[in-house]
GROMACS .gro file of C-alpha atoms in nm:
model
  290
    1UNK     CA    1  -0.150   2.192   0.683
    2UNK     CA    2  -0.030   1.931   0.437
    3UNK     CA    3  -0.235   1.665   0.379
    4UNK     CA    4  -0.135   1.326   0.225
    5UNK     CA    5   0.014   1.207  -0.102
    6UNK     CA    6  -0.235   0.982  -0.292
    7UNK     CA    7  -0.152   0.792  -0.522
    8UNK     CA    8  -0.408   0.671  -0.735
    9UNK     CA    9  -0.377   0.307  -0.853
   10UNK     CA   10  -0.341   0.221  -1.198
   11UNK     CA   11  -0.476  -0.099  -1.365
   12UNK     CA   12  -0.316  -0.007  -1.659
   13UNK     CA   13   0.080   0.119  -1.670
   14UNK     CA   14   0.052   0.350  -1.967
   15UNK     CA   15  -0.132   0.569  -1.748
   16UNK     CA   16   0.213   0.686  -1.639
   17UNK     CA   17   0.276   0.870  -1.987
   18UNK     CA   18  -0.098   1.034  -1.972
   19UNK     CA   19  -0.296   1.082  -1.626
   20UNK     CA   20  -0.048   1.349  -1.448
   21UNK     CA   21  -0.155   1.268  -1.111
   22UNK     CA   22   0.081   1.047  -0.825
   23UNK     CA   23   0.003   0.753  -0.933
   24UNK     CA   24   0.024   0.343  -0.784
   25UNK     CA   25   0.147   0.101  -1.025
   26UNK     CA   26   0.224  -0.262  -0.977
   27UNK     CA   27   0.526  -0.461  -1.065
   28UNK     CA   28   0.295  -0.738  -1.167
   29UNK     CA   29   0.139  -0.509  -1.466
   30UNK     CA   30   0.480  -0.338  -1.537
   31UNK     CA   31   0.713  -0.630  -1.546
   32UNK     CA   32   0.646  -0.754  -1.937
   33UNK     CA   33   0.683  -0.431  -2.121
   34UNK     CA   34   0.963  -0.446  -2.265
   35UNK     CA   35   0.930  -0.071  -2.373
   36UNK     CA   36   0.851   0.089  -2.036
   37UNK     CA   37   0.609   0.404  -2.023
   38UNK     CA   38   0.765   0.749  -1.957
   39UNK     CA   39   0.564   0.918  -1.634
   40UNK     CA   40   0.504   1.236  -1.660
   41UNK     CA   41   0.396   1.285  -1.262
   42UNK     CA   42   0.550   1.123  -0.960
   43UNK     CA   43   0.447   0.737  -0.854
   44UNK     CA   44   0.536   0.457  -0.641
   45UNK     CA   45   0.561   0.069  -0.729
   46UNK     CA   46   0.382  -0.204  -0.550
   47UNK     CA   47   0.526  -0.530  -0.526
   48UNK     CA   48   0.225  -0.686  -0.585
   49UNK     CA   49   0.285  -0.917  -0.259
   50UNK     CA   50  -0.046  -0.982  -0.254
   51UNK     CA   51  -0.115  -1.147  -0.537
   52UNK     CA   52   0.193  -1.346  -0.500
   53UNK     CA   53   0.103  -1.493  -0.140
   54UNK     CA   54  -0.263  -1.553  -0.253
   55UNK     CA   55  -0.173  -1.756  -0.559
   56UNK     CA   56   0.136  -1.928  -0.445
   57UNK     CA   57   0.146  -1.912  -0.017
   58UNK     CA   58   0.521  -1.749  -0.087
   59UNK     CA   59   0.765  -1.525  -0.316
   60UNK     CA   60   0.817  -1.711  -0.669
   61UNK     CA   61   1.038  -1.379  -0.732
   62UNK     CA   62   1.410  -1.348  -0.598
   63UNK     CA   63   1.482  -1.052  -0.435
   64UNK     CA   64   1.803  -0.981  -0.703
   65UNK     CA   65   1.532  -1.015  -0.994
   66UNK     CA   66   1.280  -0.783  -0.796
   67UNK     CA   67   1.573  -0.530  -0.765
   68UNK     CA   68   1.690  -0.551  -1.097
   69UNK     CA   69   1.311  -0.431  -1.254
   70UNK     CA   70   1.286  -0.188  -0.963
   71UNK     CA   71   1.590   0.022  -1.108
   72UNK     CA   72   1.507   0.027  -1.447
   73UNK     CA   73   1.161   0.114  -1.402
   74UNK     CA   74   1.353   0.405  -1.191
   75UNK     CA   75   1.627   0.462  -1.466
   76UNK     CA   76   1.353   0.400  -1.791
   77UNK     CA   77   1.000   0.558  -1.649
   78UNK     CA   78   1.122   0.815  -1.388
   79UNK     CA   79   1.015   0.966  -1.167
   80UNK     CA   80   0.937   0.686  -0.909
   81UNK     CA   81   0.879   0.801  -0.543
   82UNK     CA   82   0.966   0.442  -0.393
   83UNK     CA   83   0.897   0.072  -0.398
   84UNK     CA   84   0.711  -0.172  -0.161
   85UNK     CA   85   0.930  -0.456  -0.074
   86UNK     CA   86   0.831  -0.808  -0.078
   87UNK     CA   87   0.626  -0.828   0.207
   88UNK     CA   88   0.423  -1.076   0.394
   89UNK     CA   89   0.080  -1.002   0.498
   90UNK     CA   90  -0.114  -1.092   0.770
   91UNK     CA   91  -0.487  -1.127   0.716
   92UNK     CA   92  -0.656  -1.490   0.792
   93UNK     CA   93  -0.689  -1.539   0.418
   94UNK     CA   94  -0.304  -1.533   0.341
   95UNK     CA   95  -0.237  -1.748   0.633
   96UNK     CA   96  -0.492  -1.964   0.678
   97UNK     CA   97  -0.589  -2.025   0.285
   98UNK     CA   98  -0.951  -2.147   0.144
   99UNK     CA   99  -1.185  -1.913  -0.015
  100UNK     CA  100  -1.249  -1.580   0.102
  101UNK     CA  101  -1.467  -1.394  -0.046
  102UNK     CA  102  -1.528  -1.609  -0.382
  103UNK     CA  103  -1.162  -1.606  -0.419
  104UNK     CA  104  -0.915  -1.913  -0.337
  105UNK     CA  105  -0.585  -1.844  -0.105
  106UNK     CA  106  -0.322  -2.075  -0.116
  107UNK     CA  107  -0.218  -1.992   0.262
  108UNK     CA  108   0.123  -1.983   0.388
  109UNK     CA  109   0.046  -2.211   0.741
  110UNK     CA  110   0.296  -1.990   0.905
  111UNK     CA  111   0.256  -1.739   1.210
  112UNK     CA  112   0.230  -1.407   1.222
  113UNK     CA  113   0.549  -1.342   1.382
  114UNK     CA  114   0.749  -1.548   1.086
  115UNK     CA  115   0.561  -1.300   0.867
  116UNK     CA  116   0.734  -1.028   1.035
  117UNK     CA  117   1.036  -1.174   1.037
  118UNK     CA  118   1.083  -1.225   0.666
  119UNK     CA  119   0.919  -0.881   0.619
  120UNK     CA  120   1.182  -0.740   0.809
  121UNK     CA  121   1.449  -0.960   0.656
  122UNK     CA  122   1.339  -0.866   0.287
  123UNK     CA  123   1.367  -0.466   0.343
  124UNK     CA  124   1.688  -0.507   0.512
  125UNK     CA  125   1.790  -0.785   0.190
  126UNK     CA  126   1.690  -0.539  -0.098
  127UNK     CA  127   1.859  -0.235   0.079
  128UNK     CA  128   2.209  -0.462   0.126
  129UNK     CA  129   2.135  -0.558  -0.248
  130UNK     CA  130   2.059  -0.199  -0.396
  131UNK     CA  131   2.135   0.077  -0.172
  132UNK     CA  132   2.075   0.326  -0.423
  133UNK     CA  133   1.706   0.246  -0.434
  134UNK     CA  134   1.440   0.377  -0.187
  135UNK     CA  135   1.254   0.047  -0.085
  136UNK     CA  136   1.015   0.176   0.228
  137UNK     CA  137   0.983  -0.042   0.520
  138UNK     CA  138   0.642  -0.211   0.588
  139UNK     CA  139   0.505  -0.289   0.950
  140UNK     CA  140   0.271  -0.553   0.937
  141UNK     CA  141   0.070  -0.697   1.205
  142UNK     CA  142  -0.345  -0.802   1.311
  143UNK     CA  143  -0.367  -0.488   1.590
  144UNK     CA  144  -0.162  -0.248   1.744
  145UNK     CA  145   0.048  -0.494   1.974
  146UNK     CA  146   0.149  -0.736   1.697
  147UNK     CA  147   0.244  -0.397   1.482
  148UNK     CA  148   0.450  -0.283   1.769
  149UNK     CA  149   0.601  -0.630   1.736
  150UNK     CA  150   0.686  -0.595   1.373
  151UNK     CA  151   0.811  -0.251   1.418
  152UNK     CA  152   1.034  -0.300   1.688
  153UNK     CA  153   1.180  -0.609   1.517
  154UNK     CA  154   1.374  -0.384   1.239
  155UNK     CA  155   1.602  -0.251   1.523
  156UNK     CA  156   1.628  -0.532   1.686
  157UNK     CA  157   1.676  -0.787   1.363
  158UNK     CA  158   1.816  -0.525   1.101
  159UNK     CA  159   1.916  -0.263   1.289
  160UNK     CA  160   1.669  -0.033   1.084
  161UNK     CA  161   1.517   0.294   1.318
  162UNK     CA  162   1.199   0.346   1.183
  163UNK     CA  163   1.154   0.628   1.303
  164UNK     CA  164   1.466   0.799   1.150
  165UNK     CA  165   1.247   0.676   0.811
  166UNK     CA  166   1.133   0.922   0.613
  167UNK     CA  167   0.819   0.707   0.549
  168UNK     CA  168   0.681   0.352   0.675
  169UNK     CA  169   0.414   0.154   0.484
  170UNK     CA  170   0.164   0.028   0.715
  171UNK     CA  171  -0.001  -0.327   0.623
  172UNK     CA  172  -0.292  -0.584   0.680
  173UNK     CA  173  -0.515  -0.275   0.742
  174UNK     CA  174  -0.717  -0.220   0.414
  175UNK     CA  175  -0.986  -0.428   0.490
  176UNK     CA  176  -1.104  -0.268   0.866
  177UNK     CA  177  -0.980   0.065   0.734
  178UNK     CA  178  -1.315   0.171   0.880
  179UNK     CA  179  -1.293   0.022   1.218
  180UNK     CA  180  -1.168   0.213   1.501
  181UNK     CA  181  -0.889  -0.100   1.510
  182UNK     CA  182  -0.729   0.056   1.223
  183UNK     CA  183  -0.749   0.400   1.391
  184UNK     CA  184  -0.614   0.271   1.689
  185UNK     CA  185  -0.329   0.048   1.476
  186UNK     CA  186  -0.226   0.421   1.349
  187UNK     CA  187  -0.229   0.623   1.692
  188UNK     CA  188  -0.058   0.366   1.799
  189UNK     CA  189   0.241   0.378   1.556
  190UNK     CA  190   0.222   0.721   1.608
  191UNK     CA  191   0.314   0.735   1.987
  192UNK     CA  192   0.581   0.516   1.901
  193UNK     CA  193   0.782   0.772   1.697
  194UNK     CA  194   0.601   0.724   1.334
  195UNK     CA  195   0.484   0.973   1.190
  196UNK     CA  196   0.482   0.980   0.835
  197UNK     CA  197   0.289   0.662   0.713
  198UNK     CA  198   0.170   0.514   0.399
  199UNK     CA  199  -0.139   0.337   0.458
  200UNK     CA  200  -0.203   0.084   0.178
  201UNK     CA  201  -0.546   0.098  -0.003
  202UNK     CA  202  -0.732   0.294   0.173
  203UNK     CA  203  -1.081   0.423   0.076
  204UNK     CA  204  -1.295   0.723   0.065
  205UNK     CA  205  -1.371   0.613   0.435
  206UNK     CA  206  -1.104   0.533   0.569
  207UNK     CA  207  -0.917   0.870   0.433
  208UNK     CA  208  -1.208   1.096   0.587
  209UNK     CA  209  -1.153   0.897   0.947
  210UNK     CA  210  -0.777   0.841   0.932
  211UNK     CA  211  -0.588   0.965   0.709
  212UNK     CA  212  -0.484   1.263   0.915
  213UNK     CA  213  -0.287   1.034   1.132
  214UNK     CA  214  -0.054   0.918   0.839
  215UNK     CA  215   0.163   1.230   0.857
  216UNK     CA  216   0.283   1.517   1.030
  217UNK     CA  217   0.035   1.722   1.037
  218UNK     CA  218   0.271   2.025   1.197
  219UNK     CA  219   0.495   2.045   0.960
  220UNK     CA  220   0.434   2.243   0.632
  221UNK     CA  221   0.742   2.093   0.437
  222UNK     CA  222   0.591   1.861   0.117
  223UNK     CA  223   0.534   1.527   0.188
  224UNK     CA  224   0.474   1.522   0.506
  225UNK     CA  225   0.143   1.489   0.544
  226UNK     CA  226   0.200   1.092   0.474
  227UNK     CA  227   0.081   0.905   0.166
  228UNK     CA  228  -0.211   0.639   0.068
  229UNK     CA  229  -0.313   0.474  -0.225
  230UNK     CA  230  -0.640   0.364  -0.356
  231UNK     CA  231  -0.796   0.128  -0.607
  232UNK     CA  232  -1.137   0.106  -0.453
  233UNK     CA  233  -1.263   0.362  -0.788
  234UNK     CA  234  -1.240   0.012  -1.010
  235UNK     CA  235  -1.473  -0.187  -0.784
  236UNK     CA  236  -1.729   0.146  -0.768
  237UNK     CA  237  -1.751   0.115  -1.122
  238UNK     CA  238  -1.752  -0.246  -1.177
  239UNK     CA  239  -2.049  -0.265  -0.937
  240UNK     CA  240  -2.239   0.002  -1.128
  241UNK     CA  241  -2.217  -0.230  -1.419
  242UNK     CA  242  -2.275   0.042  -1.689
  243UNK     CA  243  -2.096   0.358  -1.831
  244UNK     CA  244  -2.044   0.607  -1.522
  245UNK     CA  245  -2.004   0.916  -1.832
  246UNK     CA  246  -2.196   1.016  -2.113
  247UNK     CA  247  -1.857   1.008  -2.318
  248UNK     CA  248  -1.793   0.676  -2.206
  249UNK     CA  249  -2.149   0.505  -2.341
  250UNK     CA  250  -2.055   0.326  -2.640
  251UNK     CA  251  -1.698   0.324  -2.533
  252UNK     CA  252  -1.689   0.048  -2.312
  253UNK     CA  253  -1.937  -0.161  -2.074
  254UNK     CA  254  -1.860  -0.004  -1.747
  255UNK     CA  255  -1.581   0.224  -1.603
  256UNK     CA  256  -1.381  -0.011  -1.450
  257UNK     CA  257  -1.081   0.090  -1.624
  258UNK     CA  258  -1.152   0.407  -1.707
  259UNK     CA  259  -0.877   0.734  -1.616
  260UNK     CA  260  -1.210   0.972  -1.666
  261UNK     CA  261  -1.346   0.826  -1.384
  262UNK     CA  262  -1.027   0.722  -1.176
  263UNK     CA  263  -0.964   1.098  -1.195
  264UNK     CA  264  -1.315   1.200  -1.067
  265UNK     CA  265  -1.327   0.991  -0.783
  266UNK     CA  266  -0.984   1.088  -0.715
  267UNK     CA  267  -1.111   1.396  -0.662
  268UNK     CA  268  -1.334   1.251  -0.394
  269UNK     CA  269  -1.095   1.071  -0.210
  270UNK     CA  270  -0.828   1.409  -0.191
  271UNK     CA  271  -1.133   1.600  -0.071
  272UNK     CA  272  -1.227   1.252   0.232
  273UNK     CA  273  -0.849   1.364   0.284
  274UNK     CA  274  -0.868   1.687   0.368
  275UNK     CA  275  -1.200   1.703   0.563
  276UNK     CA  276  -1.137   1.386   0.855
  277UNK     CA  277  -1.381   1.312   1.073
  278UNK     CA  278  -1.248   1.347   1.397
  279UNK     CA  279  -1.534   1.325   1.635
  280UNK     CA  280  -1.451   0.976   1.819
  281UNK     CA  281  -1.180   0.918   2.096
  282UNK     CA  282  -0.882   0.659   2.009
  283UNK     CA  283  -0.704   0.490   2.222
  284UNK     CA  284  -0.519   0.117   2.189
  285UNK     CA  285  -0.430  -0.160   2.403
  286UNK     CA  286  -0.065  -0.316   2.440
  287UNK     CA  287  -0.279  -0.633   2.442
  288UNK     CA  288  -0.489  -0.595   2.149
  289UNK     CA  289  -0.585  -0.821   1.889
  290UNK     CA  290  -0.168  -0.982   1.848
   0.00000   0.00000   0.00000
């Protein structure tokens, strides 16, 4: 049975031309080349949405200027799966602001449910502007009620079916990725007719506990088996603080941004993939966590 996608992400865009693996690449890196990197395997673009909300509490970028680098990176680099639109998170840091963490938020001091709405307004704004480019829809919520919220609010605000989609990015979930709230966030969008998923960042964890619930795991067609990306192999390597290769000693400090090691623990996180741990019993509650 398929398993899914994973896109490995990249710190550094010209790892398109070289690492030949799916990989995760952010507008935020891509957007000053002005001679773009040809990829030479499939990848998808983040938005870099959260960034944006942390520094500024709102989108600096207009949807017609996010468009406009989204097809060329399509036209120029190729290859490119599909884009994240410009969504709005909902953790307590992007809302509330302060530090978090040892890093500052600017907040947004607006509620969860006007998160969802401009979520849901963007997707539906970038497919009106460029319906020739594949710009997923994102559910985004704090627990499975206040996804179900977001989720039903495409049909009833845009008139968008998710689950006639052929895949749905699933937000604010990264950081209790092992939690059985996530699971339960993911069964839940499940028995509500979704069942090919992206889950954003996700780790070696939460891949062995839930990443068989991103896709359809009865269907042998390619793709779906649902997708994930992952950064988490930076932050292994920035904590180790020293070479994590005997080729690398000499070559720089620590493996932080190093495709040697981005590929190895890749490896890691395809095998977390394909071997879930399945042991506990989810369920959710309509009233959970909104």
């Amino acid at each position: 049975m398929p398993g899914p996608t994973f896109y490995l992400g990249a710190p550094a865009p010209g790892w398109l031309a070289k690492a030949g693996v799916p990989l995760f690449v952010s507008d935020t890196r891509l957007r000053g080349y002005k001679t773009l990197p040809v990829a030479v395997a499939r990848w998808a673009l983040d938005s870099g949405g959260f960034t944006q909300l942390q520094k500024y509490g709102d989108w600096t970028v207009p949807p017609a200027e996010y468009v406009a680098r989204v097809r060329r990176y399509r036209d120029e680099t190729g290859l490119l799966d599909w884009a994240a639109p410009q969504d709005w998170m909902c953790e307590d840091a992007i809302i509330n602001g302060g530090w978090y963490g040892g890093q500052y938020f600017a907040g947004t001091h607006l509620t969860v449910d006007e998160h969802h709405r401009r979520t849901v307004l963007n997707v539906a704004h970038l497919r009106e502007l460029a319906p020739d480019l594949h710009f997923i829809p994102v559910v985004q919520g704090r627990g499975p009620d206040s996804h179900r919220r977001c989720a039903d609010l495409y049909w009833t605000l845009a008139g968008i079916d998710l689950t006639r989609e052929p895949l749905v990015g699933v937000g604010s979930v990264c950081r209790i990725q092992n939690t059985a709230k996530a699971g339960r966030i993911l069964t839940a969008l499940r028995s509500w007719g979704l069942t090919r998923m992206h889950g954003f960042g996700f780790k070696l964890e939460g891949l062995n506990r839930y990443g068989h619930l991103l896709g359809d795991q009865n269907s042998a067609d390619d793709g779906d088996g649902g997708s994930a990306d992952s950064q988490a192999w930076s932050a292994w390597a920035r904590w180790a603080q020293r070479p994590l290769f005997p080729e690398c000693v000499g070559v720089h400090k620590n493996c932080a941004n190093c495709l040697r090691w981005a590929l190895h623990w890749r490896q890691d996180a395809l095998a977390a993939a394909a071997t879930p741990a399945r042991g506990e019993q989810l369920e959710f509650w309509e009233g959970e966590a909104a």
